[in-house]
Short mmCIF file of C-alpha atoms and ligand atoms in Angstrom, two decimals:
data_model
loop_
_atom_site.label_atom_id
_atom_site.label_comp_id
_atom_site.label_asym_id
_atom_site.label_seq_id
_atom_site.Cartn_x
_atom_site.Cartn_y
_atom_site.Cartn_z
CA MET A 28 -2.75 132.10 -7.41
CA ARG A 29 -4.95 134.90 -6.07
CA ARG A 30 -7.98 136.19 -7.92
CA LEU A 31 -7.56 139.73 -9.20
CA ASP A 32 -10.26 140.95 -6.81
CA ASP A 33 -8.80 139.18 -3.75
CA VAL A 34 -8.11 142.58 -2.23
CA ILE A 35 -9.42 144.38 0.88
CA PRO A 36 -10.86 146.99 0.39
CA VAL A 37 -12.35 145.61 -2.84
CA PRO A 38 -11.26 147.77 -5.80
CA VAL A 39 -13.68 149.91 -7.83
CA SER A 40 -13.04 147.68 -10.84
CA ALA A 41 -10.94 144.55 -11.40
CA VAL A 42 -11.06 142.93 -14.86
CA PRO A 43 -9.07 139.70 -14.99
CA ALA A 44 -7.09 138.58 -18.04
CA ASP A 45 -5.46 135.28 -18.93
CA GLY A 46 -2.03 134.60 -17.49
CA HIS A 47 0.07 135.91 -14.67
CA PHE A 48 3.22 137.89 -13.94
CA ALA A 49 5.96 135.81 -12.33
CA ILE A 50 8.25 137.59 -9.85
CA THR A 51 11.80 136.19 -10.12
CA PRO A 52 15.08 137.19 -8.46
CA ALA A 53 15.72 139.27 -11.62
CA THR A 54 12.50 141.29 -11.33
CA GLN A 55 13.20 144.99 -10.84
CA VAL A 56 11.05 148.01 -10.05
CA SER A 57 11.48 151.37 -11.80
CA ALA A 58 9.68 154.54 -10.81
CA ASP A 59 9.20 158.15 -11.84
CA PRO A 60 11.53 160.54 -10.02
CA GLY A 61 10.10 161.23 -6.62
CA LEU A 62 8.17 157.96 -6.57
CA ALA A 63 11.02 155.49 -6.00
CA TRP A 64 10.68 155.69 -2.23
CA VAL A 65 7.00 154.78 -2.50
CA ALA A 66 7.66 151.90 -4.92
CA ALA A 67 10.28 150.62 -2.43
CA PHE A 68 7.45 149.59 -0.08
CA LEU A 69 6.89 146.72 -2.50
CA GLY A 70 10.15 145.25 -1.17
CA LEU A 71 11.61 144.29 -4.57
CA PRO A 72 14.97 145.37 -6.08
CA ALA A 73 14.99 148.81 -7.71
CA ALA A 74 16.41 149.85 -11.10
CA PRO A 75 16.66 153.46 -12.35
CA SER A 76 14.80 152.48 -15.54
CA GLY A 77 13.68 149.49 -17.55
CA GLY A 78 12.23 147.42 -14.67
CA ALA A 79 9.45 144.99 -15.49
CA ILE A 80 7.41 146.68 -12.77
CA GLN A 81 6.99 150.41 -13.43
CA PHE A 82 5.45 153.15 -11.31
CA ALA A 83 4.39 156.45 -12.92
CA LEU A 84 2.44 159.54 -11.95
CA GLY A 85 0.12 161.31 -14.36
CA LEU A 86 -3.14 159.44 -13.92
CA ASP A 87 -6.02 161.86 -14.32
CA GLY A 88 -8.08 161.22 -11.20
CA PRO A 89 -8.69 162.19 -7.58
CA ASP A 90 -6.03 162.00 -4.88
CA GLU A 91 -5.16 158.38 -4.05
CA SER A 92 -6.55 156.98 -7.32
CA TYR A 93 -4.43 154.46 -9.22
CA GLU A 94 -4.58 151.95 -12.05
CA LEU A 95 -2.76 148.63 -12.44
CA ASP A 96 -2.09 146.71 -15.64
CA ILE A 97 -0.65 143.28 -15.00
CA SER A 98 0.42 141.07 -17.92
CA ASP A 99 2.75 138.07 -18.38
CA SER A 100 5.66 140.42 -19.02
CA SER A 101 5.04 143.59 -17.03
CA VAL A 102 3.28 145.42 -14.25
CA ARG A 103 2.35 149.04 -14.90
CA VAL A 104 1.22 151.28 -12.02
CA ARG A 105 -0.20 154.71 -12.78
CA ALA A 106 -1.27 156.99 -9.97
CA ALA A 107 -2.65 160.49 -9.58
CA THR A 108 -0.41 161.24 -6.58
CA PRO A 109 2.27 159.52 -4.48
CA ALA A 110 -0.55 158.54 -2.09
CA GLY A 111 -2.21 156.74 -5.01
CA ALA A 112 1.04 154.90 -5.74
CA PHE A 113 1.17 153.85 -2.08
CA ALA A 114 -2.40 152.54 -2.34
CA ALA A 115 -1.34 150.59 -5.44
CA VAL A 116 1.55 149.07 -3.49
CA GLN A 117 -0.91 147.81 -0.86
CA THR A 118 -3.07 146.23 -3.57
CA LEU A 119 -0.02 144.57 -5.17
CA ARG A 120 1.22 143.27 -1.81
CA GLN A 121 -2.16 141.60 -1.25
CA LEU A 122 -2.18 140.12 -4.77
CA ILE A 123 1.29 138.55 -4.65
CA SER A 124 1.01 134.87 -3.86
CA GLU A 125 3.71 132.27 -4.38
CA GLY A 126 5.70 134.77 -6.42
CA THR A 127 2.96 135.51 -8.93
CA LEU A 128 0.48 138.27 -9.69
CA PRO A 129 -2.79 137.51 -11.53
CA ALA A 130 -3.09 139.32 -14.90
CA GLY A 131 -5.69 142.00 -15.58
CA HIS A 132 -6.62 145.64 -15.09
CA ILE A 133 -7.55 147.36 -11.81
CA ALA A 134 -8.90 150.90 -11.57
CA ASP A 135 -9.37 152.16 -8.03
CA ARG A 136 -10.10 155.26 -6.01
CA PRO A 137 -11.48 155.96 -2.50
CA ARG A 138 -15.12 156.63 -1.67
CA PHE A 139 -14.15 158.83 1.33
CA ALA A 140 -11.02 160.94 1.80
CA TYR A 141 -10.94 160.19 5.56
CA ARG A 142 -10.52 156.55 6.53
CA GLY A 143 -9.49 156.39 10.16
CA VAL A 144 -8.84 154.37 13.23
CA MET A 145 -8.53 155.67 16.80
CA LEU A 146 -6.15 154.20 19.36
CA ASP A 147 -6.69 155.05 23.05
CA VAL A 148 -3.20 155.49 24.52
CA ALA A 149 -4.60 157.16 27.66
CA ARG A 150 -6.37 154.22 29.37
CA HIS A 151 -3.42 152.06 28.41
CA PHE A 152 -0.23 153.54 26.99
CA PHE A 153 1.33 152.05 23.85
CA THR A 154 4.99 152.69 23.04
CA VAL A 155 6.33 154.36 19.90
CA ASP A 156 7.31 150.94 18.54
CA GLU A 157 3.85 149.53 19.26
CA VAL A 158 2.23 152.47 17.46
CA LYS A 159 4.57 152.03 14.49
CA ALA A 160 3.63 148.34 14.27
CA PHE A 161 -0.03 149.36 14.40
CA ILE A 162 0.55 151.82 11.53
CA ASP A 163 2.22 149.09 9.47
CA ALA A 164 -0.76 146.81 10.04
CA ILE A 165 -3.48 149.39 9.20
CA VAL A 166 -1.99 150.84 5.99
CA ALA A 167 -2.43 147.43 4.33
CA PHE A 168 -6.16 148.28 4.27
CA LYS A 169 -5.70 151.84 2.97
CA ILE A 170 -6.46 153.46 6.35
CA ASN A 171 -5.04 156.99 6.11
CA HIS A 172 -5.78 158.66 9.47
CA LEU A 173 -4.63 157.55 12.94
CA HIS A 174 -6.47 159.35 15.74
CA LEU A 175 -4.54 159.17 19.02
CA HIS A 176 -6.66 159.61 22.16
CA LEU A 177 -3.82 161.17 24.17
CA THR A 178 -5.53 162.25 27.39
CA ASP A 179 -8.27 161.01 29.69
CA ASP A 180 -9.15 160.67 33.38
CA GLN A 181 -6.57 157.90 33.87
CA GLY A 182 -3.54 159.36 32.09
CA TRP A 183 -1.93 162.21 30.12
CA ARG A 184 0.41 160.94 27.40
CA LEU A 185 1.99 163.93 25.64
CA GLU A 186 4.63 166.22 27.10
CA ILE A 187 3.50 169.88 27.16
CA PRO A 188 6.10 172.63 27.83
CA GLY A 189 5.28 174.71 30.89
CA TRP A 190 3.08 171.96 32.33
CA PRO A 191 5.63 169.24 33.17
CA ARG A 192 3.53 167.50 35.83
CA LEU A 193 0.99 166.44 33.20
CA THR A 194 3.35 163.69 32.11
CA GLU A 195 5.71 163.50 35.13
CA VAL A 196 2.72 162.70 37.35
CA SER A 197 -0.11 161.59 35.06
CA GLY A 198 2.08 159.65 32.65
CA ALA A 199 4.04 157.94 35.43
CA SER A 200 3.90 154.41 36.78
CA GLY A 201 0.52 153.68 38.33
CA THR A 202 -1.42 155.52 35.60
CA GLY A 203 -3.91 153.95 33.21
CA VAL A 204 -6.82 151.67 34.01
CA GLY A 205 -5.91 149.48 36.97
CA GLY A 206 -2.66 151.45 37.17
CA GLU A 207 -1.36 149.13 34.47
CA GLY A 208 -0.76 151.42 31.50
CA PRO A 209 2.04 153.89 32.34
CA GLY A 210 4.04 155.98 29.91
CA PHE A 211 4.00 159.12 27.80
CA TYR A 212 5.43 160.53 24.59
CA THR A 213 8.09 163.20 24.72
CA ARG A 214 7.82 165.75 21.96
CA ASP A 215 10.52 163.82 20.08
CA HIS A 216 8.59 160.54 20.45
CA TYR A 217 5.42 162.16 19.14
CA THR A 218 7.31 163.69 16.22
CA GLU A 219 8.79 160.28 15.45
CA ILE A 220 5.27 158.81 15.26
CA VAL A 221 4.04 161.70 13.08
CA SER A 222 6.97 161.24 10.66
CA TYR A 223 6.65 157.46 10.50
CA ALA A 224 2.94 157.86 9.78
CA ALA A 225 3.50 160.58 7.16
CA GLU A 226 5.98 158.37 5.28
CA ARG A 227 3.10 155.91 4.97
CA PHE A 228 0.54 158.56 3.97
CA VAL A 229 -1.15 158.43 7.38
CA THR A 230 -2.22 161.70 9.03
CA ILE A 231 -2.06 161.78 12.81
CA VAL A 232 -5.16 163.29 14.47
CA PRO A 233 -4.24 164.16 18.08
CA GLU A 234 -7.03 164.28 20.64
CA ILE A 235 -6.96 166.28 23.85
CA ASP A 236 -10.28 165.40 25.50
CA MET A 237 -12.06 168.34 27.20
CA PRO A 238 -13.92 169.77 29.07
CA GLY A 239 -14.64 166.29 30.54
CA HIS A 240 -12.28 163.32 30.86
CA VAL A 241 -9.68 165.57 32.55
CA ASN A 242 -9.02 163.99 35.93
CA ALA A 243 -5.38 163.23 35.00
CA ALA A 244 -4.78 166.93 34.23
CA GLN A 245 -6.51 168.00 37.46
CA PHE A 246 -4.61 165.41 39.51
CA ALA A 247 -1.36 166.88 38.13
CA TYR A 248 -2.53 170.52 38.54
CA PRO A 249 -5.13 171.15 41.26
CA ALA A 250 -5.32 174.77 39.99
CA LEU A 251 -7.46 173.33 37.18
CA THR A 252 -10.22 172.25 39.59
CA ALA A 253 -13.20 174.40 40.67
CA ASP A 254 -11.95 174.89 44.26
CA GLY A 255 -8.22 174.47 43.63
CA ASN A 256 -8.13 171.44 45.91
CA PRO A 257 -6.33 168.24 44.90
CA VAL A 258 -8.40 165.42 43.43
CA PRO A 259 -7.52 161.73 43.84
CA GLN A 260 -5.80 159.85 41.07
CA ARG A 261 -8.30 157.67 39.17
CA THR A 262 -7.58 154.34 37.53
CA ASP A 263 -11.16 153.02 37.40
CA THR A 264 -13.37 153.12 34.29
CA GLU A 265 -16.16 155.46 35.40
CA VAL A 266 -16.87 158.35 33.00
CA GLY A 267 -18.53 161.76 33.19
CA TYR A 268 -17.28 163.01 36.59
CA SER A 269 -14.48 165.48 35.76
CA SER A 270 -14.66 168.91 34.11
CA LEU A 271 -12.48 171.87 33.38
CA VAL A 272 -13.88 175.09 34.83
CA ALA A 273 -15.64 177.20 32.20
CA ASP A 274 -15.40 180.55 34.03
CA SER A 275 -11.73 180.33 34.98
CA GLU A 276 -8.99 182.10 33.01
CA THR A 277 -6.55 179.46 34.30
CA THR A 278 -8.52 176.96 32.23
CA TYR A 279 -8.05 178.93 29.02
CA ALA A 280 -4.37 179.66 29.67
CA PHE A 281 -3.87 175.91 30.08
CA VAL A 282 -5.96 174.98 27.05
CA GLU A 283 -4.23 177.54 24.85
CA ASP A 284 -0.77 176.28 25.87
CA VAL A 285 -1.85 172.73 25.05
CA ILE A 286 -3.49 173.57 21.72
CA ARG A 287 -0.55 175.74 20.63
CA GLU A 288 1.91 172.93 21.38
CA VAL A 289 -0.15 170.11 19.86
CA ALA A 290 -0.79 172.21 16.74
CA ALA A 291 2.91 173.01 16.41
CA LEU A 292 3.87 169.33 16.64
CA THR A 293 1.17 168.14 14.23
CA PRO A 294 1.48 168.83 10.49
CA GLY A 295 -1.98 167.43 9.65
CA PRO A 296 -5.03 169.70 9.44
CA PHE A 297 -7.02 168.24 12.37
CA LEU A 298 -6.97 168.76 16.14
CA HIS A 299 -9.53 166.71 18.09
CA ILE A 300 -10.88 168.40 21.22
CA GLY A 301 -13.00 165.54 22.57
CA GLY A 302 -16.12 167.14 23.99
CA ASP A 303 -17.80 163.82 24.87
CA GLU A 304 -19.58 162.71 28.02
CA ALA A 305 -19.32 166.13 29.71
CA GLN A 306 -21.95 165.20 32.30
CA ALA A 307 -20.02 167.15 34.96
CA THR A 308 -20.25 170.35 32.86
CA THR A 309 -23.57 172.27 32.75
CA PRO A 310 -24.95 172.94 29.24
CA ASP A 311 -24.28 176.67 29.75
CA ASP A 312 -20.71 176.01 30.83
CA TYR A 313 -20.24 173.65 27.89
CA ARG A 314 -21.32 176.40 25.48
CA THR A 315 -19.06 178.92 27.20
CA PHE A 316 -16.14 176.51 27.09
CA MET A 317 -16.57 175.59 23.43
CA SER A 318 -17.07 179.23 22.42
CA ARG A 319 -13.61 179.96 23.85
CA VAL A 320 -11.84 176.79 22.70
CA LEU A 321 -13.10 176.37 19.12
CA PRO A 322 -11.56 179.72 18.07
CA LEU A 323 -8.25 178.67 19.68
CA VAL A 324 -8.09 175.64 17.39
CA GLY A 325 -8.57 177.97 14.41
CA LYS A 326 -6.06 180.46 15.80
CA TYR A 327 -3.35 177.79 15.63
CA GLY A 328 -4.30 176.80 12.11
CA LYS A 329 -6.22 173.60 12.74
CA ARG A 330 -9.64 172.22 11.96
CA ALA A 331 -11.49 171.12 15.10
CA VAL A 332 -12.79 167.58 15.30
CA GLY A 333 -14.94 166.65 18.30
CA TRP A 334 -17.22 163.86 19.44
CA HIS A 335 -20.71 164.77 18.23
CA GLU A 336 -21.87 166.27 21.56
CA MET A 337 -19.78 169.23 20.32
CA ALA A 338 -22.54 169.83 17.73
CA ASN A 339 -24.89 170.93 20.51
CA VAL A 340 -23.18 174.32 20.19
CA GLU A 341 -22.90 176.46 17.08
CA LEU A 342 -19.86 175.29 15.13
CA PRO A 343 -17.63 176.92 12.57
CA GLU A 344 -18.26 175.28 9.17
CA THR A 345 -14.77 173.75 9.26
CA ALA A 346 -15.47 171.84 12.49
CA VAL A 347 -16.05 168.10 12.17
CA PRO A 348 -18.46 166.30 14.51
CA GLN A 349 -17.63 162.62 14.97
CA PHE A 350 -20.83 160.64 15.57
CA TRP A 351 -20.12 157.84 18.03
CA ARG A 352 -23.33 156.72 19.73
CA THR A 353 -25.99 154.17 18.82
CA GLU A 354 -29.15 156.29 18.57
CA PRO A 355 -30.86 156.32 15.14
CA ALA A 356 -30.77 160.13 14.89
CA ASP A 357 -28.86 163.11 16.26
CA ASP A 358 -30.28 166.61 15.96
CA GLY A 359 -27.02 168.40 16.70
CA THR A 360 -25.09 166.52 14.02
CA ALA A 361 -27.88 167.11 11.46
CA ARG A 362 -27.92 170.82 12.35
CA ALA A 363 -24.15 171.06 11.93
CA VAL A 364 -24.44 169.45 8.49
CA ALA A 365 -27.18 171.91 7.50
CA ALA A 366 -24.78 174.69 8.54
CA GLY A 367 -22.01 173.26 6.33
CA SER A 368 -20.02 170.84 8.50
CA GLN A 369 -18.73 167.46 7.42
CA VAL A 370 -19.06 164.44 9.70
CA ILE A 371 -16.91 161.44 10.64
CA MET A 372 -19.10 158.39 11.15
CA SER A 373 -18.16 156.09 14.07
CA PRO A 374 -21.34 154.47 15.43
CA ALA A 375 -20.29 152.38 18.44
CA ASP A 376 -22.52 149.41 17.55
CA ARG A 377 -20.63 148.99 14.24
CA THR A 378 -17.22 150.65 14.43
CA TYR A 379 -16.11 150.41 18.07
CA LEU A 380 -13.29 147.90 18.04
CA ASP A 381 -13.41 147.67 21.84
CA MET A 382 -16.83 146.01 21.79
CA LYS A 383 -16.66 142.28 22.47
CA TYR A 384 -17.07 140.06 19.42
CA GLU A 385 -19.42 137.78 21.35
CA PRO A 386 -20.73 137.43 24.92
CA GLY A 387 -17.97 136.30 27.26
CA PHE A 388 -15.14 137.37 24.93
CA ARG A 389 -12.04 137.81 27.11
CA LEU A 390 -11.37 141.41 25.96
CA GLY A 391 -13.54 144.45 25.47
CA LEU A 392 -16.77 146.01 26.70
CA ASP A 393 -20.36 145.44 25.62
CA TRP A 394 -22.32 148.62 26.37
CA ALA A 395 -23.08 149.01 22.64
CA GLY A 396 -23.67 145.28 22.21
CA CYS A 397 -21.37 142.67 20.78
CA VAL A 398 -19.94 143.44 17.33
CA GLU A 399 -19.11 140.34 15.30
CA LEU A 400 -17.45 140.76 11.91
CA ASP A 401 -20.70 140.63 9.91
CA ARG A 402 -22.19 143.37 12.11
CA ALA A 403 -19.09 145.58 11.56
CA TYR A 404 -19.51 145.06 7.78
CA ASP A 405 -23.25 145.13 7.18
CA TRP A 406 -24.19 148.83 7.37
CA ASP A 407 -23.62 151.99 5.39
CA PRO A 408 -22.51 155.39 6.72
CA ALA A 409 -24.75 157.31 4.28
CA ASP A 410 -27.83 155.59 5.77
CA ARG A 411 -26.85 156.00 9.41
CA LEU A 412 -28.22 159.41 10.41
CA PRO A 413 -31.12 161.49 9.07
CA GLY A 414 -29.74 164.74 7.66
CA VAL A 415 -26.26 163.28 7.12
CA PRO A 416 -26.12 162.11 3.49
CA GLU A 417 -23.12 160.88 1.51
CA HIS A 418 -21.87 164.36 0.54
CA ALA A 419 -21.79 165.42 4.22
CA LEU A 420 -19.47 162.59 5.20
CA LEU A 421 -15.79 163.35 5.53
CA GLY A 422 -15.35 159.67 6.19
CA VAL A 423 -15.52 156.75 8.58
CA GLU A 424 -13.43 155.88 11.64
CA ALA A 425 -13.16 152.77 13.81
CA ALA A 426 -12.29 153.38 17.47
CA LEU A 427 -10.27 151.19 19.80
CA TRP A 428 -10.62 152.14 23.48
CA SER A 429 -8.12 150.42 25.72
CA GLU A 430 -9.71 149.95 29.17
CA THR A 431 -9.37 146.15 28.88
CA LEU A 432 -6.27 145.97 26.65
CA ARG A 433 -2.78 145.28 27.96
CA SER A 434 -0.63 144.30 24.98
CA ARG A 435 0.02 144.66 21.27
CA ALA A 436 -1.60 141.23 20.79
CA ASP A 437 -4.75 142.49 22.57
CA VAL A 438 -4.85 145.52 20.25
CA GLU A 439 -4.48 143.35 17.16
CA THR A 440 -7.07 140.81 18.33
CA MET A 441 -9.71 143.54 18.64
CA THR A 442 -8.64 145.28 15.41
CA PHE A 443 -8.45 142.33 13.03
CA PRO A 444 -10.54 141.33 11.19
CA ARG A 445 -13.00 144.16 12.02
CA LEU A 446 -10.84 147.07 10.84
CA PRO A 447 -10.65 145.61 7.29
CA ALA A 448 -14.48 145.58 7.28
CA ILE A 449 -14.63 149.26 8.23
CA ALA A 450 -11.84 150.07 5.77
CA GLU A 451 -13.83 148.50 2.94
CA ILE A 452 -16.90 150.54 3.88
CA ALA A 453 -14.75 153.69 3.83
CA TRP A 454 -12.83 153.00 0.58
CA SER A 455 -14.93 150.84 -1.73
CA PRO A 456 -18.01 151.90 -3.69
CA ARG A 457 -21.14 150.84 -1.90
CA GLU A 458 -22.34 148.74 -4.85
CA ALA A 459 -19.02 146.84 -4.99
CA ARG A 460 -19.37 145.59 -1.41
CA ASP A 461 -20.73 142.16 -0.66
CA TRP A 462 -20.54 140.09 2.55
CA PRO A 463 -20.00 136.64 0.95
CA SER A 464 -17.15 138.10 -1.08
CA PHE A 465 -15.68 139.93 1.94
CA ARG A 466 -15.65 136.85 4.17
CA ARG A 467 -13.90 134.89 1.41
CA ARG A 468 -11.29 137.65 1.01
CA VAL A 469 -10.68 137.90 4.77
CA ALA A 470 -10.04 134.15 4.88
CA ALA A 471 -7.60 134.54 1.99
CA TYR A 472 -5.79 137.35 3.84
CA ALA A 473 -5.34 135.49 7.15
CA PRO A 474 -2.18 133.55 6.17
CA ARG A 475 -0.46 136.94 5.88
CA TRP A 476 -1.37 137.81 9.49
CA ARG A 477 -0.13 134.41 10.60
CA ALA A 478 3.13 134.82 8.66
CA GLU A 479 3.86 138.27 10.15
CA GLY A 480 2.77 137.29 13.67
CA THR A 481 -0.23 139.65 13.79
CA ALA A 482 -2.96 138.43 16.16
CA TYR A 483 -6.55 138.29 14.88
CA HIS A 484 -9.87 136.97 16.10
CA PRO A 485 -10.83 133.80 14.18
CA SER A 486 -14.41 134.92 13.81
CA PRO A 487 -16.87 132.02 13.41
CA THR A 488 -18.54 134.02 10.62
CA VAL A 489 -15.59 133.19 8.32
CA ASP A 490 -14.47 129.84 6.86
CA TRP A 491 -10.78 130.21 7.64
CA GLU A 492 -8.52 128.33 5.23
C1 ACM B 624 -16.76 158.02 23.47
O1 ACM B 624 -16.84 156.80 23.22
N1 ACM B 624 -16.93 158.47 24.72
C2 ACM B 624 -16.52 158.99 22.44
#
């Protein structure tokens, strides 16, 4: 039988009691009206009322909070919101072992509202089914935002009305790093991903990277270049060489069409505009560009997220810089916080899932160093940047860039077990976290990955069972 705290992320409080609840073929689940579809994720038979497992709303607590009472005869779930009931389902799924649940009381709530992971579908495209499988695998750890990096120098992966060559040309065969990652989402595909995610309480955060990382757009539409001349297609991994043109109205007509469409297709509050590694854009042009584009994001009802270079310009208070580099301080991000912005914390040397686990690892890059599981776990976002304290953090996000990835198994190998480490940092109270406990719980989780055929890296920092 599992221990009551054998859960990732570790709950705020777990008080064991004697005994256990045995799940039998007769065990049924009852739920408050409107909650039955959430309780169904437990995968047990439903009954309109009187089930031994009961889900109810009405808990007085923040969004996503829940409580569990497990005894020999019943399981009671109380949640503040349907999202809290879904979080409770994930906890229960982790606790079920050999048809039993350990008895006791769990009270749980998230530290940060934003717990994210980014998937780069530009350097290598992943199909709708692959993204759905990824969503299924991440929600187990209470990740609630999936950031899709939809465009880059090597590919453009979302259909945009009025600009068909973006995907016809830059989503076609031969795109992606090494020409090996072709594909794109039609508007229907993207909507299918958004809906699938929403049914699992995951908000999609679409990223259109600009003003840099735009060679795929310029290859499709030479009118977006400075001289209007065609540029070669690029499938290498260099960065920092392409830029939209800051003093061209064609640029802003294009960007507005894209932002309008992406905003219309995306129910969530965020639209990520990239802004990173704009070495081919002068600082003046960068300011000009952002001063035109940030208001467009607001015009279409979204909150702008951008890599933290965006914070070199004056930001609206609603804008969210995402810190991604390895330096110990960042003036722009601190200034944005002083002006009222919240920050997403994604330092590459801790949260970048594309960093190799160890030298010579067959996948990944190492520009931010190797990131073994203990390194992904042993840090705290509230200590990371001067001027960016706990209250200024919207949350934490892990990022998986796909230059070296070719398959779903590659994605999973880089994601697990590091994403659970980042998820625990983002959900659990700081004082509840502990590396010896985490490595024991990861080992206890691994049979589930093996049973469902999810690849993971058998990190030597863990004593696998
Ligand atoms: C980034 O890794 N260029 C945000």
